[in-house]
Coordinates of N, CA, C and O in Angstrom, one line a residue:
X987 N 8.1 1.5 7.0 CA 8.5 0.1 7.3 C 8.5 -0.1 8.8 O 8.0 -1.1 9.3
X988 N 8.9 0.8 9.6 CA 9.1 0.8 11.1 C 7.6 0.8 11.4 O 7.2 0.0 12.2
X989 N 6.4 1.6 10.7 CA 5.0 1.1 11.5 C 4.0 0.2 10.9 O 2.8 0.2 10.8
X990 N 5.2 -0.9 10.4 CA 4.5 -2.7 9.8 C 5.1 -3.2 10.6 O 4.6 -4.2 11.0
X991 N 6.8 -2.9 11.3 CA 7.3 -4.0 11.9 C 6.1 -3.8 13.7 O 5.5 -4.6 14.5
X992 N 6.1 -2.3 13.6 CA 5.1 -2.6 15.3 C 4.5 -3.1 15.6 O 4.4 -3.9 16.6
X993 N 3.2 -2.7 14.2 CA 2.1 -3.1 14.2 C 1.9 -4.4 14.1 O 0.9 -4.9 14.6
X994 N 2.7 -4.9 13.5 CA 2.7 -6.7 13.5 C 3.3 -7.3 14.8 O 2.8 -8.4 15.2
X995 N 3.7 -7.0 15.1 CA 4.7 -7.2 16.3 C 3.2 -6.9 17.4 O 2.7 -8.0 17.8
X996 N 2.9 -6.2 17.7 CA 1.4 -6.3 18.8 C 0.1 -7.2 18.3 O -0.8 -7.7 19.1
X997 N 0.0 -7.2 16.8 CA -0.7 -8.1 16.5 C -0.7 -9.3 16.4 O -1.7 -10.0 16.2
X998 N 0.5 -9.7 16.6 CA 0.8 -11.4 16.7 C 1.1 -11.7 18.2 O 1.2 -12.8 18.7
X999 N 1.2 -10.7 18.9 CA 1.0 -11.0 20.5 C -0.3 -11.1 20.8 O -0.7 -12.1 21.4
X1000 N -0.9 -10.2 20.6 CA -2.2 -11.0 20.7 C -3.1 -12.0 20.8 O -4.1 -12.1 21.5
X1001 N -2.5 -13.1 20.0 CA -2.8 -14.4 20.2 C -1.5 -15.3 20.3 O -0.3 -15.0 20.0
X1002 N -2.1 -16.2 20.6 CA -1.0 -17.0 21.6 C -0.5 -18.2 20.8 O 0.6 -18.6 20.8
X1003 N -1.4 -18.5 20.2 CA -1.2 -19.7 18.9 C -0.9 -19.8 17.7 O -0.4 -20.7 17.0
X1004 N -1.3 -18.2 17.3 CA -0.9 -18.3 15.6 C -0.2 -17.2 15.5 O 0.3 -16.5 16.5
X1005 N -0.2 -17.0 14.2 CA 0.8 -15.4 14.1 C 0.8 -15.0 12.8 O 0.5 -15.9 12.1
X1006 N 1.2 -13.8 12.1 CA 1.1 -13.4 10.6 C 2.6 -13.2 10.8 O 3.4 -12.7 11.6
X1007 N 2.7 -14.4 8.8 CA 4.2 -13.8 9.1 C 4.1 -13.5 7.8 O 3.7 -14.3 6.9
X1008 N 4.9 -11.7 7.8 CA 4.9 -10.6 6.7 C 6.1 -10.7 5.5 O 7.3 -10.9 5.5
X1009 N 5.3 -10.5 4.8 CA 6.6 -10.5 3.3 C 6.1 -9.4 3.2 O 4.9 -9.2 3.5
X1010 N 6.9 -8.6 2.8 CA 6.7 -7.1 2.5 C 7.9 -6.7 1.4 O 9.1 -6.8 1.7
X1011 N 7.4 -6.2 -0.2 CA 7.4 -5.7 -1.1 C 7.1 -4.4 -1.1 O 6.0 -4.1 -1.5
X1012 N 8.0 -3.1 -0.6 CA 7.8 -1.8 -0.7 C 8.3 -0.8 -1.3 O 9.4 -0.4 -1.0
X1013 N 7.8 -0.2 -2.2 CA 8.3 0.2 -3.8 C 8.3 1.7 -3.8 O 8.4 2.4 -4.8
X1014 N 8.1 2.2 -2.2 CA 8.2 3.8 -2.3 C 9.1 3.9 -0.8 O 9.0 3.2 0.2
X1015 N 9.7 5.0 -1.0 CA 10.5 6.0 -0.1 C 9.8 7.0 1.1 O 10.3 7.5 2.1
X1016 N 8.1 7.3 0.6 CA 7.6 8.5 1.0 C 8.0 8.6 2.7 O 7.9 7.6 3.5
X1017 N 8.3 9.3 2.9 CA 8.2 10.0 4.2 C 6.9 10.4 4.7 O 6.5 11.4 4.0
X1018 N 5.8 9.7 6.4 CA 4.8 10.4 6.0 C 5.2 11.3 7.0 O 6.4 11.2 7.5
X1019 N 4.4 12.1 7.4 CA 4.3 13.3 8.7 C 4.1 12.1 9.9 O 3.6 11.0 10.0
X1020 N 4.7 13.2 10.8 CA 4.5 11.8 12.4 C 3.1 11.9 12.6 O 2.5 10.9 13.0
X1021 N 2.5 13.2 12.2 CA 0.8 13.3 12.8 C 0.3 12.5 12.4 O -0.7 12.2 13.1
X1022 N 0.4 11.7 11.3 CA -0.4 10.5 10.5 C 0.2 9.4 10.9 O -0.3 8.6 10.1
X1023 N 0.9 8.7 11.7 CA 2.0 7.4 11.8 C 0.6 6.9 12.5 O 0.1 6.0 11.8
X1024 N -0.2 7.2 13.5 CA -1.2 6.7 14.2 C -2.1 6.1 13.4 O -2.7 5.1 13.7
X1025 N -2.2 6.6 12.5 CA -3.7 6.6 11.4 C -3.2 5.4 10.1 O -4.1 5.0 9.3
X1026 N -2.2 5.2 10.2 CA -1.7 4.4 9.1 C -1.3 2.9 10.1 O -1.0 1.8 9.6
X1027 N -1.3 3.3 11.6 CA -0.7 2.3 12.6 C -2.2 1.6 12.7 O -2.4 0.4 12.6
X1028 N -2.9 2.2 12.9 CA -4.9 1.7 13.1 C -5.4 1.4 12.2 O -6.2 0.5 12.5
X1029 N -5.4 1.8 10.4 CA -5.1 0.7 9.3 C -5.1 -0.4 9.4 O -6.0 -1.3 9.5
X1030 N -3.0 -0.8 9.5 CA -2.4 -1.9 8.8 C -3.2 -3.0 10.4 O -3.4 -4.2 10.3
X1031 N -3.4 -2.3 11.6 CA -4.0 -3.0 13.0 C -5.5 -3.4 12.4 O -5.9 -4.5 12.7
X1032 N -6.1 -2.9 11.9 CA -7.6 -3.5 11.4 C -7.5 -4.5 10.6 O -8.4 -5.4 10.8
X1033 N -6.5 -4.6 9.6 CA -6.5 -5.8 8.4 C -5.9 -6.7 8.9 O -6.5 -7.8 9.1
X1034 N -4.4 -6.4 9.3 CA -4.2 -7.8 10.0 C -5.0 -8.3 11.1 O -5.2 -9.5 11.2
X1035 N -5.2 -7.7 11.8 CA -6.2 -8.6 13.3 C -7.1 -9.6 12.3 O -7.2 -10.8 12.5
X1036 N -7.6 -8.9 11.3 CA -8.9 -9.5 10.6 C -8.5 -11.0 10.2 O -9.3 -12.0 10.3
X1037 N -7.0 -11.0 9.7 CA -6.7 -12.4 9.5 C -6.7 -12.8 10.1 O -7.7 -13.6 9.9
X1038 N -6.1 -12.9 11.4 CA -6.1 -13.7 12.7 C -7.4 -14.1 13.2 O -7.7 -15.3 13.3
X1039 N -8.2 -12.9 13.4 CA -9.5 -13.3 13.8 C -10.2 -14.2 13.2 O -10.9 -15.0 13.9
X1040 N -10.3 -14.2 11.4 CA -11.5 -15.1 10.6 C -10.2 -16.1 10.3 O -10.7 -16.2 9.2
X1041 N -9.5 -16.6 10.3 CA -8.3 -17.5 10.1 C -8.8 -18.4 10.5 O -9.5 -18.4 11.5
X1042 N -8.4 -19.9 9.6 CA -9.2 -21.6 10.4 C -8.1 -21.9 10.9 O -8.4 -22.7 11.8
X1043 N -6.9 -21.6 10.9 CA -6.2 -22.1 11.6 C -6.1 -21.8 13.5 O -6.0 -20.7 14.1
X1044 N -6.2 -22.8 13.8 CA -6.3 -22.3 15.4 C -4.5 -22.3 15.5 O -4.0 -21.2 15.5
X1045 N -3.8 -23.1 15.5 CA -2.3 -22.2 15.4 C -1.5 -22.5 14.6 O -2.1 -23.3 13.8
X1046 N -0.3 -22.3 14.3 CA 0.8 -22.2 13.0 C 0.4 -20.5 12.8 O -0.3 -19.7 13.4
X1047 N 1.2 -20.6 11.7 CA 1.6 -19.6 10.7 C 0.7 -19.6 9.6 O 0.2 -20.6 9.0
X1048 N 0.4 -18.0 9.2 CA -0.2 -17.4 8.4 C 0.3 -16.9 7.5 O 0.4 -15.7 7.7
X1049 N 1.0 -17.3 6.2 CA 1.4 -16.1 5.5 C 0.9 -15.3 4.9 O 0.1 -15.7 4.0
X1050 N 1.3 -13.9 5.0 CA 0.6 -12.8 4.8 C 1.6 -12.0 3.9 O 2.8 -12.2 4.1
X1051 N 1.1 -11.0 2.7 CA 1.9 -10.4 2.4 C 1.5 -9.1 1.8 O 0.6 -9.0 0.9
X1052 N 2.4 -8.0 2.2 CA 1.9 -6.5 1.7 C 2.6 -5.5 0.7 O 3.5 -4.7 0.8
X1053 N 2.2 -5.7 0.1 CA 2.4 -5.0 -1.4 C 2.6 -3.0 -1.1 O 1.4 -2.5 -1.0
X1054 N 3.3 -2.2 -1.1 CA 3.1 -0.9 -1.0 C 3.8 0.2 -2.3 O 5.0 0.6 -2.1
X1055 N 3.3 0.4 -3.0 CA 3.9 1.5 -4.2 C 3.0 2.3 -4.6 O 1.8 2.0 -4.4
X1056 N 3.5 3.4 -5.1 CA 3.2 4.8 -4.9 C 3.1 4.9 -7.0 O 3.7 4.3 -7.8
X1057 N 2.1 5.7 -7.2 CA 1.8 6.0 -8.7 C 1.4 7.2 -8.2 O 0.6 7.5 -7.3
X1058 N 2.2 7.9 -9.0 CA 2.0 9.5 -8.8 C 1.8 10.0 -7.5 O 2.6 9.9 -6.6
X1059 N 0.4 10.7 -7.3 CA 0.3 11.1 -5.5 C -0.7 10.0 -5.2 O -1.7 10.4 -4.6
X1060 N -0.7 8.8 -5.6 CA -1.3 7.5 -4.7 C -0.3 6.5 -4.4 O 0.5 5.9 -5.1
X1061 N -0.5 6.3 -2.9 CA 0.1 5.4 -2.2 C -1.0 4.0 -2.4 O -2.1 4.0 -2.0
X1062 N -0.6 3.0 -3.1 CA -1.2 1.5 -3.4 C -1.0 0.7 -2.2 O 0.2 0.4 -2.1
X1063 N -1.7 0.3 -1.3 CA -1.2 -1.1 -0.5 C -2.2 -2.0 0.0 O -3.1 -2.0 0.9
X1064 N -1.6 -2.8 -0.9 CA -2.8 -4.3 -1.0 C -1.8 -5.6 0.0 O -0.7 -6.1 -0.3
X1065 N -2.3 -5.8 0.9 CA -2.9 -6.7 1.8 C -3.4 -8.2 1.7 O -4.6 -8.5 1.9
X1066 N -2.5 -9.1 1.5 CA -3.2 -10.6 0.7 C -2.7 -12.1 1.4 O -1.5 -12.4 1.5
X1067 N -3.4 -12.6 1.6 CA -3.2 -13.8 2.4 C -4.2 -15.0 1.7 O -5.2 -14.7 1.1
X1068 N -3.8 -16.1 2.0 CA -4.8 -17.4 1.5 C -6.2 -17.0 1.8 O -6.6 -16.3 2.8
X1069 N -6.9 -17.4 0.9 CA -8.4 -17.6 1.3 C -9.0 -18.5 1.6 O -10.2 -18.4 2.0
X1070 N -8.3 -19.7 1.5 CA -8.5 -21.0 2.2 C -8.6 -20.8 3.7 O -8.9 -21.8 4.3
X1071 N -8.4 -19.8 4.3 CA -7.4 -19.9 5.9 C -9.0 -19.2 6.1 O -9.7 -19.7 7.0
X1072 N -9.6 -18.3 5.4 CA -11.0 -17.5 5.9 C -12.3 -18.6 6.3 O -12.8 -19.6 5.6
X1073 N -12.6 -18.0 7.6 CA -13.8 -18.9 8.2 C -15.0 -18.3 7.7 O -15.2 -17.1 7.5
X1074 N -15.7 -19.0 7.5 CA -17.5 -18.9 6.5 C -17.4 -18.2 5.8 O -18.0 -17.1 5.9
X1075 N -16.5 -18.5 4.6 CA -15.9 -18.1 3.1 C -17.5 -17.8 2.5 O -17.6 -16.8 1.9
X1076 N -18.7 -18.7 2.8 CA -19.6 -19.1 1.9 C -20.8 -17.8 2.2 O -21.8 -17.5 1.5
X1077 N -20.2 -17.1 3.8 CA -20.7 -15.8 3.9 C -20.9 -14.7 3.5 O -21.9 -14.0 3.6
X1078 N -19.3 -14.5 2.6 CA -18.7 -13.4 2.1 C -19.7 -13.1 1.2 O -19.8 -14.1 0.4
X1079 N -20.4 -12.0 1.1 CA -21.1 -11.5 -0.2 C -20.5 -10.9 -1.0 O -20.1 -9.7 -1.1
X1080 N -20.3 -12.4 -2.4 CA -19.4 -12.0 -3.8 C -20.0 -11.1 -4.6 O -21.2 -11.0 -4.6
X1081 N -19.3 -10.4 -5.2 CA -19.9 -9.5 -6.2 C -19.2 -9.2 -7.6 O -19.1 -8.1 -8.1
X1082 N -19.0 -9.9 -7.9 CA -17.9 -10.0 -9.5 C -16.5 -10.5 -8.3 O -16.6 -11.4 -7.5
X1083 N -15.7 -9.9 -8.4 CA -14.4 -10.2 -7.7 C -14.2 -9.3 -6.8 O -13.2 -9.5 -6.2
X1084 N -14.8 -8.1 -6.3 CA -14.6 -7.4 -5.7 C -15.9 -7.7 -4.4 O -17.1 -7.4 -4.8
X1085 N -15.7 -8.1 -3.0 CA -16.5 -9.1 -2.3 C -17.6 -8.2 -1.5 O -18.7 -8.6 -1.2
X1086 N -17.0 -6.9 -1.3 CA -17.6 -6.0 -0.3 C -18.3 -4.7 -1.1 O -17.4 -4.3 -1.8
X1087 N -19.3 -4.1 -1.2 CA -19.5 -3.1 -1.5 C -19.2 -2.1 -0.1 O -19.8 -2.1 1.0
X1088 N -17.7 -1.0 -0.6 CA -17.4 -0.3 1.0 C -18.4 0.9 1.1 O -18.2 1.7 2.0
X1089 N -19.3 1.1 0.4 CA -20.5 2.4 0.6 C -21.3 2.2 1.5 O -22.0 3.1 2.1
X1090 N -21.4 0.5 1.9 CA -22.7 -0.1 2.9 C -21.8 -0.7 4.3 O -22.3 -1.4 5.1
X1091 N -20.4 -0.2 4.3 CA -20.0 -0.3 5.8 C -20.4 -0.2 7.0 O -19.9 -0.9 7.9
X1092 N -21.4 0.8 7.4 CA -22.1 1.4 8.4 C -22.9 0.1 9.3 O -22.9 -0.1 10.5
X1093 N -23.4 -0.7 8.1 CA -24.3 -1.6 8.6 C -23.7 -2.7 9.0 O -24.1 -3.2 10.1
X1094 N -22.4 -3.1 8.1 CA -21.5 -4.1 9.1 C -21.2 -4.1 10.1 O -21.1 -3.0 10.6
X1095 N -20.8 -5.1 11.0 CA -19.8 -4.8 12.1 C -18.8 -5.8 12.6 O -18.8 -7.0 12.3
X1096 N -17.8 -5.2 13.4 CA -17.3 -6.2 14.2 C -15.7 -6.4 13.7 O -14.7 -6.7 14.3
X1097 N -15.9 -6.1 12.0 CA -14.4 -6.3 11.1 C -13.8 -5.1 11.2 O -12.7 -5.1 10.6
X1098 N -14.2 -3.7 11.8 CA -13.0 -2.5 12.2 C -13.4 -1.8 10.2 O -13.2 -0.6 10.0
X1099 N -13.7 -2.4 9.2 CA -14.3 -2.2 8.0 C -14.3 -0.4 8.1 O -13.4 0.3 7.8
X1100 N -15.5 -0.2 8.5 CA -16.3 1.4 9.2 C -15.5 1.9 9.1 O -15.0 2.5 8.2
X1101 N -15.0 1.6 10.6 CA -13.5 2.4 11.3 C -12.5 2.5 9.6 O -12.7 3.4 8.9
X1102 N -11.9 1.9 9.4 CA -10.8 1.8 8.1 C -11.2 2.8 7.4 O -10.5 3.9 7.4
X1103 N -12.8 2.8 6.6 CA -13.1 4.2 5.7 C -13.3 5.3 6.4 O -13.5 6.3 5.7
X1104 N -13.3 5.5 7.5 CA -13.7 6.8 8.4 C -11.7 7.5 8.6 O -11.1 8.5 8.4
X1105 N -11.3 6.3 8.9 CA -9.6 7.0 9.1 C -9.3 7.0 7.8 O -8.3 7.7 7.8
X1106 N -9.6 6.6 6.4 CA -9.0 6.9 5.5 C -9.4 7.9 4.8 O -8.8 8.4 3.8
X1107 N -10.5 8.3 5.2 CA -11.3 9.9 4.3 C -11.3 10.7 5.4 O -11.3 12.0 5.2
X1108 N -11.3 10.4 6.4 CA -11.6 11.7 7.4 C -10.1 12.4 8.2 O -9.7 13.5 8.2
X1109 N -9.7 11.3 8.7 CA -8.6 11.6 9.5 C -7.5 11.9 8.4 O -6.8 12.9 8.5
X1110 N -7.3 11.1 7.3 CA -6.4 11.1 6.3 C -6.6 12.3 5.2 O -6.0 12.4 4.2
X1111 N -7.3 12.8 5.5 CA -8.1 14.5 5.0 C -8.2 14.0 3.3 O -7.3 14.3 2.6
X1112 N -9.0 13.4 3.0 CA -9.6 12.6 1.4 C -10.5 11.9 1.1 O -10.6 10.6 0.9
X1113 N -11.5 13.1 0.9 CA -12.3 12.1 0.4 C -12.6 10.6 -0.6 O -13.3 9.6 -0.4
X1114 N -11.6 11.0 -1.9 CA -11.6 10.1 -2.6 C -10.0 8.5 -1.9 O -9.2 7.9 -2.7
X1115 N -10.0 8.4 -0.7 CA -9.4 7.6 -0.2 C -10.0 6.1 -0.2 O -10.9 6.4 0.5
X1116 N -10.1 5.0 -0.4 CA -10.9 3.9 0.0 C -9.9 2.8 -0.1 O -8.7 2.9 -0.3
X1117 N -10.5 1.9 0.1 CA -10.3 0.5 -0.1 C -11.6 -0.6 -0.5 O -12.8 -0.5 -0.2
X1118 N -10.8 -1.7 -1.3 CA -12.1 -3.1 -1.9 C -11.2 -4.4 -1.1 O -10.0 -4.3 -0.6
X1119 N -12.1 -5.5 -1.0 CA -11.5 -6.0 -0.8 C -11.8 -7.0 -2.0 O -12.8 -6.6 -2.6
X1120 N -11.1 -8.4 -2.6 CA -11.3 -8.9 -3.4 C -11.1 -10.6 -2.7 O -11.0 -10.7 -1.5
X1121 N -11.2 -11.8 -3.5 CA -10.9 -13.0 -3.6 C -10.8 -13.0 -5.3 O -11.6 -12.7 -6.2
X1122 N -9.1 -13.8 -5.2 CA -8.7 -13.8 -6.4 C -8.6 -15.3 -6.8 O -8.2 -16.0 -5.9
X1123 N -9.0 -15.8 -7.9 CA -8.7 -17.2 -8.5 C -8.9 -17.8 -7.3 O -7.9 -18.5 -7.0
X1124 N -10.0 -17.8 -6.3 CA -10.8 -18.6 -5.5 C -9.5 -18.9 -4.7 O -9.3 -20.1 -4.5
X1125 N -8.5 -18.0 -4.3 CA -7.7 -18.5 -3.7 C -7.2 -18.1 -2.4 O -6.9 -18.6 -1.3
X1126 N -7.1 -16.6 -3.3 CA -6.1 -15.7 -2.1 C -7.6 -14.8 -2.0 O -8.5 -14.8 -2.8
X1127 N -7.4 -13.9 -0.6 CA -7.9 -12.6 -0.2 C -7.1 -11.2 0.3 O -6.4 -11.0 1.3
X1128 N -7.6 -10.4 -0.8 CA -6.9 -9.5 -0.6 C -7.6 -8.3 -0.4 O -8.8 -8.0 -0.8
X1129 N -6.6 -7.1 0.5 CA -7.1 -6.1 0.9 C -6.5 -4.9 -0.2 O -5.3 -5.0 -0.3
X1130 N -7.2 -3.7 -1.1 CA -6.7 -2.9 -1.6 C -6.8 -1.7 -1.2 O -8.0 -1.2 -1.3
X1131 N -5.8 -0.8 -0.7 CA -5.9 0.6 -0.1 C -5.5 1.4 -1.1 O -4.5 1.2 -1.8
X1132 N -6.7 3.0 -1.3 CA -6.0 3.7 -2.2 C -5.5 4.9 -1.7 O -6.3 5.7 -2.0
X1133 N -4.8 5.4 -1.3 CA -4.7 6.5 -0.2 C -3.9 7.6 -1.4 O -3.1 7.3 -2.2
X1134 N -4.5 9.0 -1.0 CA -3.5 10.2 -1.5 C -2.5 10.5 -0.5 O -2.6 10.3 0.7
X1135 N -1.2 10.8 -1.3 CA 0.1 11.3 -0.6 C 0.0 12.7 -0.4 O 0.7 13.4 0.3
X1136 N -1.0 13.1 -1.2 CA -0.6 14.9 -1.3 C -0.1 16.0 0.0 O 0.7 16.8 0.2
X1137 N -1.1 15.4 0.7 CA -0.7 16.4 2.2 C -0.2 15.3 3.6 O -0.2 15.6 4.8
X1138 N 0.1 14.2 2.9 CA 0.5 13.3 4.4 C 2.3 13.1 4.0 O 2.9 12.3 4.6
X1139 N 2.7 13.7 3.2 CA 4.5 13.7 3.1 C 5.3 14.3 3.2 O 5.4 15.1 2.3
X1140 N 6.0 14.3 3.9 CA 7.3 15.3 4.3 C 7.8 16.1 3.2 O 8.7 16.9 3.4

């Protein structure tokens, strides 16, 4: 919880006009190791910027909200804000509901995307780590993270 209040807290300094304001729903206790607090701080800093960044709103309030629970040794946390608010919606390459294929990251750029799967299989020692992102009921956009707990909990 303390590295969503930071991370939001430098993220909404960053611009001057708008800002993400966080509802957070957190359904686990885990303790991680401090050596990972970085890696999970450069994460939740990639998604949120992202709103800010592709957001039509030039200022007000964004609401944003992050979902975090734990099923066995996976930590879940999905990431969801209006999709109305995303700039050149008509960009996004749909693919059933799931918007992104994350295997062709390399080629993207500019959304920190890369960066996200590189800290969540490499630094976060898992391969089978990822995230999708989706648009739901043409409405909301959301980010889904699947991370293992096995070796990052106290």
């Amino acid at each position: 919880r303390k590295v969503i209040n930071i991370v939001l807290e430098n993220v909404n300094h960053s611009y001057q006009s708008k800002r993400i304001e966080l509802t957070k729903n957190i359904q686990s206790s885990l303790v991680i190791k401090g050596e990972y607090y970085s890696h999970f701080a450069d994460l939740l800093r990639i998604f949120l910027e992202n709103i800010l960044k592709h957001s039509l709103a030039d200022v007000g309030i964004i609401p944003t909200e992050i979902t975090i629970n734990q099923i066995d040794n996976w930590l879940n946390v999905d990431i969801t804000n209006d999709f109305a608010d995303i700039k050149n919606a008509n960009a996004v390459p749909i693919m059933g509901e799931k918007i992104i294929n994350t295997s062709k990251l390399s080629t993207e750029g500019k959304s920190g995307f890369y960066k996200a799967k590189k800290i969540l299989q490499s630094d976060l020692k898992c391969d089978t780590n990822d995230f999708n992102l989706y648009i739901e009921n043409d409405e909301k956009f959301r980010v889904s993270l699947k991370i293992s707990v096995e070796n990052l909990v106290i």
